[in-house]
mmCIF file of C-alpha atoms and ligand atoms in Angstrom:
data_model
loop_
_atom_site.group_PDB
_atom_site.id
_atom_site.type_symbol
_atom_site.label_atom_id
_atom_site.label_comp_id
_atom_site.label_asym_id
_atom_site.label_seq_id
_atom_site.Cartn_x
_atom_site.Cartn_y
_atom_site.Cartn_z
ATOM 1 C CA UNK A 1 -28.136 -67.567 -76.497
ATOM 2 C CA UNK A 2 -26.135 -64.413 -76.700
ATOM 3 C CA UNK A 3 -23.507 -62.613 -74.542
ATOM 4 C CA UNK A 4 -24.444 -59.546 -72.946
ATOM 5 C CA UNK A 5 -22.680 -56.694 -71.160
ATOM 6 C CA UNK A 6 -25.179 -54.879 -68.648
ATOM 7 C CA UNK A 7 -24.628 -52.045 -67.226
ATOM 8 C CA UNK A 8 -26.390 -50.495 -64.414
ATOM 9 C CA UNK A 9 -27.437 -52.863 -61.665
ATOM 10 C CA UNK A 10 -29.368 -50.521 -59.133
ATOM 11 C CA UNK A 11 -32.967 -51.192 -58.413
ATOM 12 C CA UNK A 12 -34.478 -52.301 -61.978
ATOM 13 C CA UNK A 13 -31.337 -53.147 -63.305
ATOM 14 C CA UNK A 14 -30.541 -55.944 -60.677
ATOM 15 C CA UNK A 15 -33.512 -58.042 -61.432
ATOM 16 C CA UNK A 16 -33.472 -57.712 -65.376
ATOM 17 C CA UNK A 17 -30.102 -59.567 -65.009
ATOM 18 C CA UNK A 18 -31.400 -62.241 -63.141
ATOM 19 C CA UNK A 19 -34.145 -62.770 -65.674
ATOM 20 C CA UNK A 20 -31.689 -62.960 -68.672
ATOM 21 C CA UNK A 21 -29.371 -65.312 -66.996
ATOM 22 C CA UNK A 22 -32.615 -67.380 -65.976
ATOM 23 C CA UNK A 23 -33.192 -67.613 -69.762
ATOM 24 C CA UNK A 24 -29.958 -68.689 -70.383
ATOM 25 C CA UNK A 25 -27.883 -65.688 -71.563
ATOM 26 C CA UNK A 26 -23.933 -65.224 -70.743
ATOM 27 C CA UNK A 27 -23.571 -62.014 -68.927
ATOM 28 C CA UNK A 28 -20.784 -59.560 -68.421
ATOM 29 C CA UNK A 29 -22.136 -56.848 -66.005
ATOM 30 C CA UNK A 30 -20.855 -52.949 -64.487
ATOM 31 C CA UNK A 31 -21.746 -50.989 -62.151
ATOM 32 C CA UNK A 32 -19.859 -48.624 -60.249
ATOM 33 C CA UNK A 33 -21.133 -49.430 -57.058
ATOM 34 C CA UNK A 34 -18.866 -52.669 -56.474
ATOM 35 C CA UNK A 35 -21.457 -54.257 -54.215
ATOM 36 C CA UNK A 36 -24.011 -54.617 -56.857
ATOM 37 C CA UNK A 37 -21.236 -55.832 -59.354
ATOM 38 C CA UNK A 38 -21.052 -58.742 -56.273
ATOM 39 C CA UNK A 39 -24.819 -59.268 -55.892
ATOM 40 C CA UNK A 40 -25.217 -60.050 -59.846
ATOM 41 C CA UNK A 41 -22.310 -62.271 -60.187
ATOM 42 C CA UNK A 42 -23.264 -64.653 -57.032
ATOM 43 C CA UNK A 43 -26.436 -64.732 -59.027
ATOM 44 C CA UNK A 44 -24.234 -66.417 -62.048
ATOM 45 C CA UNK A 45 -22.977 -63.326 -64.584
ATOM 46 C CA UNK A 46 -19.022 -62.641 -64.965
ATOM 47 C CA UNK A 47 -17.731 -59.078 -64.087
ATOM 48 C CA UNK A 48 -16.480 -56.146 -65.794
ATOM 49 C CA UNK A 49 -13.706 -53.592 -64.782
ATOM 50 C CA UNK A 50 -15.222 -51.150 -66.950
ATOM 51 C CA UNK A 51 -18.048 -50.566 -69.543
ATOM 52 C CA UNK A 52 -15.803 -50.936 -72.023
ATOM 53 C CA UNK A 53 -14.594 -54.112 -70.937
ATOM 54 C CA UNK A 54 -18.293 -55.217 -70.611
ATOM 55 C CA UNK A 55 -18.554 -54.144 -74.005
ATOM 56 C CA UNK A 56 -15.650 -55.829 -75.960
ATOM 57 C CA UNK A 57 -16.842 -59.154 -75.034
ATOM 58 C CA UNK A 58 -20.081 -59.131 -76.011
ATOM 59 C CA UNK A 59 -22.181 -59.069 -79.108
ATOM 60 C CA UNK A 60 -25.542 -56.638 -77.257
ATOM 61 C CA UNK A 61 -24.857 -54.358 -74.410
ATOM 62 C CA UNK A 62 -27.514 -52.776 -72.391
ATOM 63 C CA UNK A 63 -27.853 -49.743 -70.120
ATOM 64 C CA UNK A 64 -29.935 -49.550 -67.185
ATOM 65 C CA UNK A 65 -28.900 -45.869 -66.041
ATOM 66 C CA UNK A 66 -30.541 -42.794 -63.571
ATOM 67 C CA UNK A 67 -30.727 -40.396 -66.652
ATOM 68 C CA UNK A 68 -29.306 -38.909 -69.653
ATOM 69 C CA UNK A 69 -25.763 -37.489 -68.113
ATOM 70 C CA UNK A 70 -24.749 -41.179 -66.831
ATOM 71 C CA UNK A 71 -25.848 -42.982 -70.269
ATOM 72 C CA UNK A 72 -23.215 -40.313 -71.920
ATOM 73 C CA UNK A 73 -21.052 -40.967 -69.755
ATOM 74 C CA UNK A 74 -21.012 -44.583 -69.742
ATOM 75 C CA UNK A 75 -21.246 -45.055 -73.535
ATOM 76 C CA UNK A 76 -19.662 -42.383 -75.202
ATOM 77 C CA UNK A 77 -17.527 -41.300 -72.036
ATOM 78 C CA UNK A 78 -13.654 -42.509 -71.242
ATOM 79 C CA UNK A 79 -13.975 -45.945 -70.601
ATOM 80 C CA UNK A 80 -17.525 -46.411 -71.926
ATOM 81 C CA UNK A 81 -19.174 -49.183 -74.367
ATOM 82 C CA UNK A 82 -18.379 -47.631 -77.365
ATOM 83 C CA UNK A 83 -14.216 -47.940 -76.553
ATOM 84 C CA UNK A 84 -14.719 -51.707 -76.417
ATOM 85 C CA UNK A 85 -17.880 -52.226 -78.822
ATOM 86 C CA UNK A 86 -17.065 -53.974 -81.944
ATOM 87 C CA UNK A 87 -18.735 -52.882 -85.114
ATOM 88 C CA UNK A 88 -22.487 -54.669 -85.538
ATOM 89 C CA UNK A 89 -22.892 -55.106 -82.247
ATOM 90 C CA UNK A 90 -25.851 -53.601 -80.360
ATOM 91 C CA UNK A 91 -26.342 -51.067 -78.165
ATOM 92 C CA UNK A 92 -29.641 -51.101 -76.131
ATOM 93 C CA UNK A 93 -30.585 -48.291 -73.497
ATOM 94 C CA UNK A 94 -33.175 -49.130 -71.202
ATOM 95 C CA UNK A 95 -33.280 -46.029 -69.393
ATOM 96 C CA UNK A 96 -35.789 -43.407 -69.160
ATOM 97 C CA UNK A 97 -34.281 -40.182 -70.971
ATOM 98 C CA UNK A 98 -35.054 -37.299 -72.734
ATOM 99 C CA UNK A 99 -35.581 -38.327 -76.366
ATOM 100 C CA UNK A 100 -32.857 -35.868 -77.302
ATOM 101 C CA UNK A 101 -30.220 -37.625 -75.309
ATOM 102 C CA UNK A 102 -31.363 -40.843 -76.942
ATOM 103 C CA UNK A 103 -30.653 -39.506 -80.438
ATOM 104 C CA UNK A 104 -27.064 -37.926 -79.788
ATOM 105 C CA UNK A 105 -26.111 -41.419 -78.393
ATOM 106 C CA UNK A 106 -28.153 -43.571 -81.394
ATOM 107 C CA UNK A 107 -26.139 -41.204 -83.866
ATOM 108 C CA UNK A 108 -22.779 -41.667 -81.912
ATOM 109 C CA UNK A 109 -23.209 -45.835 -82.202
ATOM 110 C CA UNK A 110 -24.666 -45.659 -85.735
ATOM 111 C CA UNK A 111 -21.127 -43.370 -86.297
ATOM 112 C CA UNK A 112 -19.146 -46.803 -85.290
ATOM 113 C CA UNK A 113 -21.243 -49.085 -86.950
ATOM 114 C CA UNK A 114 -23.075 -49.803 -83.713
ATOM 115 C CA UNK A 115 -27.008 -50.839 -83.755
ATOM 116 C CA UNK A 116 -28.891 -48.709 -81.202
ATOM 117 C CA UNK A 117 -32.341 -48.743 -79.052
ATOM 118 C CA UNK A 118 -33.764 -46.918 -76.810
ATOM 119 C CA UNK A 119 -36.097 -49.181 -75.109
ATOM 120 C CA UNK A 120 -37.471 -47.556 -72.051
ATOM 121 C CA UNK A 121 -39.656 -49.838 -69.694
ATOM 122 C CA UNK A 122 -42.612 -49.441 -67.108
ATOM 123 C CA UNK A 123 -43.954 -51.606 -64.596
ATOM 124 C CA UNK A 124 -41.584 -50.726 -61.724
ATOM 125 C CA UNK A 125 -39.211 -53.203 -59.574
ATOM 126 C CA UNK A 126 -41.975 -56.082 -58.973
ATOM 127 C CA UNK A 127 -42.192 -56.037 -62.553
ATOM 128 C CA UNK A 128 -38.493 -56.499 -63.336
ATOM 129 C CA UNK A 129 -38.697 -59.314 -60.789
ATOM 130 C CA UNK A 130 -41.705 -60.422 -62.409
ATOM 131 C CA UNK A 131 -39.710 -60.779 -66.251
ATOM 132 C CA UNK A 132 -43.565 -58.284 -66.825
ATOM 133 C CA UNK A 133 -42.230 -55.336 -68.004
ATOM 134 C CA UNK A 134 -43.681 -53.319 -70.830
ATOM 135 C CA UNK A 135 -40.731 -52.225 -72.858
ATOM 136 C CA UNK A 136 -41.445 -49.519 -75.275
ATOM 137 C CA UNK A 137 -38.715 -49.538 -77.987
ATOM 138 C CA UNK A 138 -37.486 -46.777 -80.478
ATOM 139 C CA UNK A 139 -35.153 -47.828 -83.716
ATOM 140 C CA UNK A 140 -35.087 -50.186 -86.708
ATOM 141 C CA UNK A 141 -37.389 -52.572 -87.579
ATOM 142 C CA UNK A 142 -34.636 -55.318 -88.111
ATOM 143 C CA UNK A 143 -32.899 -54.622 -85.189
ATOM 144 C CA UNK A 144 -35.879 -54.855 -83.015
ATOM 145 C CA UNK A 145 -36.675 -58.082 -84.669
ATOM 146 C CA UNK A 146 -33.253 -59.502 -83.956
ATOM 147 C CA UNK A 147 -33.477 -58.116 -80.409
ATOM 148 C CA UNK A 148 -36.785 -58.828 -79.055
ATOM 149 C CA UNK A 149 -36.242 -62.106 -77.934
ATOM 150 C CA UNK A 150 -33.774 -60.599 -76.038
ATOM 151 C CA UNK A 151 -36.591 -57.993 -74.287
ATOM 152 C CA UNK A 152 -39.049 -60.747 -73.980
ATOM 153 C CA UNK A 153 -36.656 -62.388 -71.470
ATOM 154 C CA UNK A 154 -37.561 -58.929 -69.192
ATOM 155 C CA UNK A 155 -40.920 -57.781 -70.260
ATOM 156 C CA UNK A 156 -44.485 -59.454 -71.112
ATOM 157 C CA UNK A 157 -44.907 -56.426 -73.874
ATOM 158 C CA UNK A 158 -42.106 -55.504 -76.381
ATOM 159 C CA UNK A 159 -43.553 -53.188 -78.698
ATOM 160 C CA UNK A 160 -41.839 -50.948 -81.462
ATOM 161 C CA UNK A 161 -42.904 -47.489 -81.918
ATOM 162 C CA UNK A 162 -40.711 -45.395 -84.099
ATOM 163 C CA UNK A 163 -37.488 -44.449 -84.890
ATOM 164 C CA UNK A 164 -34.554 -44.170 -82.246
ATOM 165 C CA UNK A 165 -36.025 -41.465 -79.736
ATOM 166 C CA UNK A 166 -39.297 -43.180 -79.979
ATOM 167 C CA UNK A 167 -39.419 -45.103 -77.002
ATOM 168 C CA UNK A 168 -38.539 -42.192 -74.391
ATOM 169 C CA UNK A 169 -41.338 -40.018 -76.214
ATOM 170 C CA UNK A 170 -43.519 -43.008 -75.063
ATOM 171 C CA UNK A 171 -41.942 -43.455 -71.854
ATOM 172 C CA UNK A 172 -43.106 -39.681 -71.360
ATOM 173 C CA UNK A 173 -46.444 -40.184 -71.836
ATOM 174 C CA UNK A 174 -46.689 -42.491 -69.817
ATOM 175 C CA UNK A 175 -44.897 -40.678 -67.066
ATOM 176 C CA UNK A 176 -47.180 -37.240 -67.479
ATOM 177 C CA UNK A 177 -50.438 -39.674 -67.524
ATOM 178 C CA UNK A 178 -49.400 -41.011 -64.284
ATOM 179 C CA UNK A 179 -48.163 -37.810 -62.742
ATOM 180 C CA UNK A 180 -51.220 -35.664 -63.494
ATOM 181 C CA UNK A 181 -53.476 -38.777 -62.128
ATOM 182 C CA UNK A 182 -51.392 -38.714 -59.049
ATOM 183 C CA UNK A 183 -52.147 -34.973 -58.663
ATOM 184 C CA UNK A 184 -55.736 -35.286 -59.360
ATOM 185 C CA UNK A 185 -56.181 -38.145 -56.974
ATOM 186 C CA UNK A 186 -54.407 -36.018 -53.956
ATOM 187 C CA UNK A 187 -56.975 -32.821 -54.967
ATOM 188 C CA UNK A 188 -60.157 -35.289 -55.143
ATOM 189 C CA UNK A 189 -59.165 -37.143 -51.899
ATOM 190 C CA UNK A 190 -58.230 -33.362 -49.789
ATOM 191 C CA UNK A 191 -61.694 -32.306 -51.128
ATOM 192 C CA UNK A 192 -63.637 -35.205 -49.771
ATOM 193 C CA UNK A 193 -61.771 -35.585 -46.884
ATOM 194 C CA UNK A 194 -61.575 -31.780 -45.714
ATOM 195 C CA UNK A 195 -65.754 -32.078 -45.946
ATOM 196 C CA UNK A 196 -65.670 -34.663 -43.624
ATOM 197 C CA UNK A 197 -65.919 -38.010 -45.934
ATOM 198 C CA UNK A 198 -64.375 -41.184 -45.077
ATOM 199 C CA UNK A 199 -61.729 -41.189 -48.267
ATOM 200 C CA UNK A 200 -61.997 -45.165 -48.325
ATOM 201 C CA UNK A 201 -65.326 -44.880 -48.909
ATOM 202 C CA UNK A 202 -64.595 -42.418 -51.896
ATOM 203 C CA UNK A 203 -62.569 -44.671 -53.319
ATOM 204 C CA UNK A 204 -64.353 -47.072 -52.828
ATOM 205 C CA UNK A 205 -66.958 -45.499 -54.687
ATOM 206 C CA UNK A 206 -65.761 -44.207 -57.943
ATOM 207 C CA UNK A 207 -63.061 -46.809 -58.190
ATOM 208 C CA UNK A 208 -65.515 -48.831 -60.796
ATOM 209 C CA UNK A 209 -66.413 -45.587 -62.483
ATOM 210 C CA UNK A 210 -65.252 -43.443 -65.209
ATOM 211 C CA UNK A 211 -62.752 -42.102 -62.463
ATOM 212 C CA UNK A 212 -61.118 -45.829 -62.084
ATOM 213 C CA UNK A 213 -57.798 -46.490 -63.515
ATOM 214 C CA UNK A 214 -54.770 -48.551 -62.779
ATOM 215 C CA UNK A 215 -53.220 -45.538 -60.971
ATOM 216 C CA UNK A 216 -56.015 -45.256 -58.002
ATOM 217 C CA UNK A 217 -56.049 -48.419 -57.303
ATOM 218 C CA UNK A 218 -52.664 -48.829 -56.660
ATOM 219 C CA UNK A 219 -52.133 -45.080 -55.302
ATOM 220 C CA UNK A 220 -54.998 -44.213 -53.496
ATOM 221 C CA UNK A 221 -54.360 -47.607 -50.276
ATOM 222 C CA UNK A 222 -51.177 -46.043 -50.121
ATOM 223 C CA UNK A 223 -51.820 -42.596 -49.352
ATOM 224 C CA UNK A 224 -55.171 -43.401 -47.123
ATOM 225 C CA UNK A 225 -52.659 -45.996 -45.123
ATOM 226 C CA UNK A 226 -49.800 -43.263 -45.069
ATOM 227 C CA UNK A 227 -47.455 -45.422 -46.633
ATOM 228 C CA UNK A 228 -44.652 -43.621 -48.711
ATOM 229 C CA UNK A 229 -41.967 -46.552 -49.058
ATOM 230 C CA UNK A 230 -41.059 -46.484 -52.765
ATOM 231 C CA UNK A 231 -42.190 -47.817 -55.583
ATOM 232 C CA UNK A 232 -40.715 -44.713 -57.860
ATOM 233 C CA UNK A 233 -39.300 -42.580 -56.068
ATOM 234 C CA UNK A 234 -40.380 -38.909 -56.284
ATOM 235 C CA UNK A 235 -36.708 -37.331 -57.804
ATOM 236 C CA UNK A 236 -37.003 -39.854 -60.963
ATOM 237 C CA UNK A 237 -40.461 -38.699 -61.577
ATOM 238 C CA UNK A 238 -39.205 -35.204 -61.353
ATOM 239 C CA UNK A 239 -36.143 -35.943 -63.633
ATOM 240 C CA UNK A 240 -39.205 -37.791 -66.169
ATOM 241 C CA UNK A 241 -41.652 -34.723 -66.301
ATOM 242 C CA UNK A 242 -38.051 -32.036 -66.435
ATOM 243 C CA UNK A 243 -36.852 -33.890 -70.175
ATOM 244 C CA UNK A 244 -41.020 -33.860 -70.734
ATOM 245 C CA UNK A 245 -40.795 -30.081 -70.434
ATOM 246 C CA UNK A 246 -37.557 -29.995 -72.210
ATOM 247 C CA UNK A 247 -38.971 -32.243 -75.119
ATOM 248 C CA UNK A 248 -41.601 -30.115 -75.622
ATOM 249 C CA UNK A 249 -39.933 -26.683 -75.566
ATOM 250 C CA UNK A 250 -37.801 -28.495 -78.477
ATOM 251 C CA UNK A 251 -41.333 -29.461 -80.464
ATOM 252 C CA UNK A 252 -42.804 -25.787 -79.215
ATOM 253 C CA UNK A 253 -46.445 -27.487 -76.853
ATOM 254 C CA UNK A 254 -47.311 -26.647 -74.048
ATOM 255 C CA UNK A 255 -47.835 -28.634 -71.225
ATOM 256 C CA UNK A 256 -49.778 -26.775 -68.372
ATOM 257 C CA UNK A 257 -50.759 -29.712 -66.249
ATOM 258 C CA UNK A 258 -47.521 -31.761 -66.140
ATOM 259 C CA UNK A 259 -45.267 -28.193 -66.068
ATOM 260 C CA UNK A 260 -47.297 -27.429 -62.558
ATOM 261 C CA UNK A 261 -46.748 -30.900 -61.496
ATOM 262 C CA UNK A 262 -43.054 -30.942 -62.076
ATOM 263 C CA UNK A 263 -43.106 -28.056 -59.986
ATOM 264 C CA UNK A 264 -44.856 -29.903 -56.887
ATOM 265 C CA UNK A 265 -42.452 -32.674 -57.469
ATOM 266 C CA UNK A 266 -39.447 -30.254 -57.212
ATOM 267 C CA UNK A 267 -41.016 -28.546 -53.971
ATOM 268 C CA UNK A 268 -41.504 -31.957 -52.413
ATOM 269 C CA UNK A 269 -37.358 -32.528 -53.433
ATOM 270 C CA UNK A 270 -36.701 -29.245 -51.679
ATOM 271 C CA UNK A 271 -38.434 -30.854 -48.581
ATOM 272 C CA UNK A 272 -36.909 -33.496 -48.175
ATOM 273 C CA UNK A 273 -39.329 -36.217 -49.685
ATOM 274 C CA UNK A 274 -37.130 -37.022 -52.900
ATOM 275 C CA UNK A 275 -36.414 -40.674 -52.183
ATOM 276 C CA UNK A 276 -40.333 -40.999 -51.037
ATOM 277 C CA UNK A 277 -42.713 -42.768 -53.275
ATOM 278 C CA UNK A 278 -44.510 -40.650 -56.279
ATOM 279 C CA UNK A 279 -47.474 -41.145 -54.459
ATOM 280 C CA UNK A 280 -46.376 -38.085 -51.610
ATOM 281 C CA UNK A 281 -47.515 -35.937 -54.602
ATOM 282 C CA UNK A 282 -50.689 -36.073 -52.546
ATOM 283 C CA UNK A 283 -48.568 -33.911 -49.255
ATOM 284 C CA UNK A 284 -48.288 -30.916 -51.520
ATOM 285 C CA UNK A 285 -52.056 -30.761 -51.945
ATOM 286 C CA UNK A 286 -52.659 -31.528 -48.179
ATOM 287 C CA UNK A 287 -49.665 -29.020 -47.287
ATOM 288 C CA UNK A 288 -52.136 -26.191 -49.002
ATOM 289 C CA UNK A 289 -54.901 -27.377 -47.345
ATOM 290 C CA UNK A 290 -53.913 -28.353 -44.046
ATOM 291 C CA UNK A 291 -54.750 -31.683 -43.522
ATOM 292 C CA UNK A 292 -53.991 -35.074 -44.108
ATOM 293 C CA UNK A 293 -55.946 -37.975 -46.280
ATOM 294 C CA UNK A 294 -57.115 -40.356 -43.603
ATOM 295 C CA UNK A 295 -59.831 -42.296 -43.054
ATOM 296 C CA UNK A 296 -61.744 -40.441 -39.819
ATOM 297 C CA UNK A 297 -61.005 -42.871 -37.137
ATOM 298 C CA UNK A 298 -57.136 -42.898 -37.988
HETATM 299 P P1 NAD B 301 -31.022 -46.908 -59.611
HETATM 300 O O1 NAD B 301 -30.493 -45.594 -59.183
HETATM 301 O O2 NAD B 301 -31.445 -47.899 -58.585
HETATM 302 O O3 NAD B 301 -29.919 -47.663 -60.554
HETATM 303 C C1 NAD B 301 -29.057 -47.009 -61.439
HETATM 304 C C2 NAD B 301 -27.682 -47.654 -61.343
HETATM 305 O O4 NAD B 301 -26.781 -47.049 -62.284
HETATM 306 C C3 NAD B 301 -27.022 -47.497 -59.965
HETATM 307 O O5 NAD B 301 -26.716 -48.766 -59.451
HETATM 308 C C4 NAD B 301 -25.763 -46.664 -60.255
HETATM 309 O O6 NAD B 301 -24.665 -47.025 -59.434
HETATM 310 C C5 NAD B 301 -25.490 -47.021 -61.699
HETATM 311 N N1 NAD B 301 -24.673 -46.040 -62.414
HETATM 312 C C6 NAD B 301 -24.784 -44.689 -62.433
HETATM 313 N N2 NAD B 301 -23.850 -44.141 -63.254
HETATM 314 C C7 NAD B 301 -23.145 -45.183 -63.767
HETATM 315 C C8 NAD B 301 -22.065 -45.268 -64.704
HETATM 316 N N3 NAD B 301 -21.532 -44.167 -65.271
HETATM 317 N N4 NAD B 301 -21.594 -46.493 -65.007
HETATM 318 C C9 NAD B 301 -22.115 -47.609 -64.449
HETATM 319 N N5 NAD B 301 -23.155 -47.590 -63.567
HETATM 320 C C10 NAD B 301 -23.647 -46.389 -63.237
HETATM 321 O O7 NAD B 301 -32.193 -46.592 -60.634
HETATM 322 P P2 NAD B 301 -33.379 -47.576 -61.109
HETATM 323 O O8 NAD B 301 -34.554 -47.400 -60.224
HETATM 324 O O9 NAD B 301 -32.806 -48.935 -61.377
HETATM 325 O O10 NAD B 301 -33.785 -46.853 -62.492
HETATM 326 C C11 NAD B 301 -33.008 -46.971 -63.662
HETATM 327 C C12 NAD B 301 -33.786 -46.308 -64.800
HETATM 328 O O11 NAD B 301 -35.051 -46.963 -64.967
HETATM 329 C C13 NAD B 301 -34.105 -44.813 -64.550
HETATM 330 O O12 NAD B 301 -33.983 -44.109 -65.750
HETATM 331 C C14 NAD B 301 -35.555 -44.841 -64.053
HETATM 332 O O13 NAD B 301 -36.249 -43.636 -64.328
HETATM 333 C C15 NAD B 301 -36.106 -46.014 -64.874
HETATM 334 N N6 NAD B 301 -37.278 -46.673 -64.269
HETATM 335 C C16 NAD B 301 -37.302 -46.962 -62.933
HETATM 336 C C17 NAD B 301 -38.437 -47.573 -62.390
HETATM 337 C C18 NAD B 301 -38.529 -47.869 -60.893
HETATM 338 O O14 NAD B 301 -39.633 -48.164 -60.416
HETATM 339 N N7 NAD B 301 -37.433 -47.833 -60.158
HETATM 340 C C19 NAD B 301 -39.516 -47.909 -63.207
HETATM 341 C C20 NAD B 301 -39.443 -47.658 -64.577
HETATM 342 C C21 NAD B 301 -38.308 -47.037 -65.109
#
């Protein structure tokens, strides 16, 4: 069993805590929301004052973090893991962030004699509750080794995929895949429903077709019932396809598709609907077309 200082303990990180001390880890956790520091430790880990203190008692600290700014700030920052990380120790970032961000703060650990991953996840909350998340990982092949019985205390897939970097390039594609599906599903669903369809019956339809995919069938009750409550929230979906964009002005592609969705994403923030699920993609659609996805009789 190891000791490990976690920091982050908002929606994702909360649960993965509860899964490691369920396996049996010792746990020294930070957040700087005091409340969730509370929740944690009722649920049996020690606290922290700082991530540094998190860090210099324990031999693998991981980040669970809203984006690239707070993971600087909370590991190479005043007060961050690498002030109390001792030298072999490991470093492992769970947060989605642009690849580029990953790779200043694997270099800055790898500088102190740190080990570093970036292993960014997917699956959502229920997932983290679950201990089911895939966990997409980015660095060594001997650290991983050492580490994923760690990870396969939170997720039902652990798989390495390249150097440090690697796993946020991976969490990317999987977060333009889901966008642009989103998107599509809102312009199918408007279509249908503006010439007079019953859009559960669409679905209903094509669901078993080459049209199917994980994404409809979760997305598609929600936006037919008019049910918004997060799931992922629409402003971390923007933040995902923004260090897309940014990745791949850095590798010179182009991304048409997830560039225009970024930019519904954004308009939806500017309305208001940031903490809404990803699923309001859909309202920017409707907005252009005037009406609302709903079955006829609703
Ligand atoms: P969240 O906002 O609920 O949690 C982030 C936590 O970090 C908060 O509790 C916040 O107080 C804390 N924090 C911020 N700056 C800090 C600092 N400097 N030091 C210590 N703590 C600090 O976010 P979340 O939904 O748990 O997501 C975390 C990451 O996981 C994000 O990168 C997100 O994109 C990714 N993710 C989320 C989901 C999801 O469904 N929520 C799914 C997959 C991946």
């Amino acid at each position: 069993m190891s000791n490990i200082g976690f920091v982050g303990l908002g929606i994702m990180g909360g649960p993965m805590c509860r899964n490691l001390l369920k396996a049996g880890h010792r746990l020294v956790v930070y957040d700087i929301v005091p409340e969730l520091v509370e929740r944690v430790v009722a649920g049996g880990a020690s606290a922290a004052a700082s991530a540094s203190a998190a860090a210099a008692v324990s031999d693998i600290v991981i980040t669970m973090l809203p984006d690239g700014p707070e993971v600087e700030t909370a590991v190479l920052g005043p007060g961050g893991v690498l002030e109390g990380a001792r030298p072999g120790c490991t470093v492992i970032d769970m947060s989605s962030i642009s690849p580029l961000v990953a790779r200043k703060v694997g270099a800055a650990c790898e500088a102190r004699g740190v080990n570093f991953l970036d292993a960014p996840v997917s699956g959502g909350e229920p997932k983290a509750v679950d201990g089911t998340l895939a966990i997409m990982v980015g660095g060594s092949e001997e650290v991983f080794q050492k580490m994923q019985p760690v990870l396969a205390s939170m997720g039902s897939s652990v798989t390495l995929v390249g150097a440090v970097g690697a796993g946020n390039v991976t969490k990317l594609a999987n977060q333009i895949i889901v966008a642009c599906n989103i998107a599509a599903m809102g312009e199918a669903l408007v279509l249908a429903t503006r010439a007079g369809l019953d859009p559960n019956a669409v679905f209903n339809a094509i669901k078993g077709g080459l049209a199917g995919s994980t994404v409809l069938n979760a997305k598609a009750p929600m936006v037919i019932g008019r049910n918004f409550k997060p799931g992922f929230r629409i402003r971390l979906h923007q933040k995902d396809l923004r260090n897309a964009l940014l990745a791949a002005e850095s590798l010179k592609v182009g991304l048409p598709l997830t560039s225009s969705v970024q930019q519904m994403l954004m308009a939806l923030m500017n309305e208001g609907k940031g903490d809404l699920d990803h699923s309001a993609i859909v309202t920017f659609i409707e907005g252009m077309a005037g009406i609302e996805v709903r079955p006829p009789d609703a």
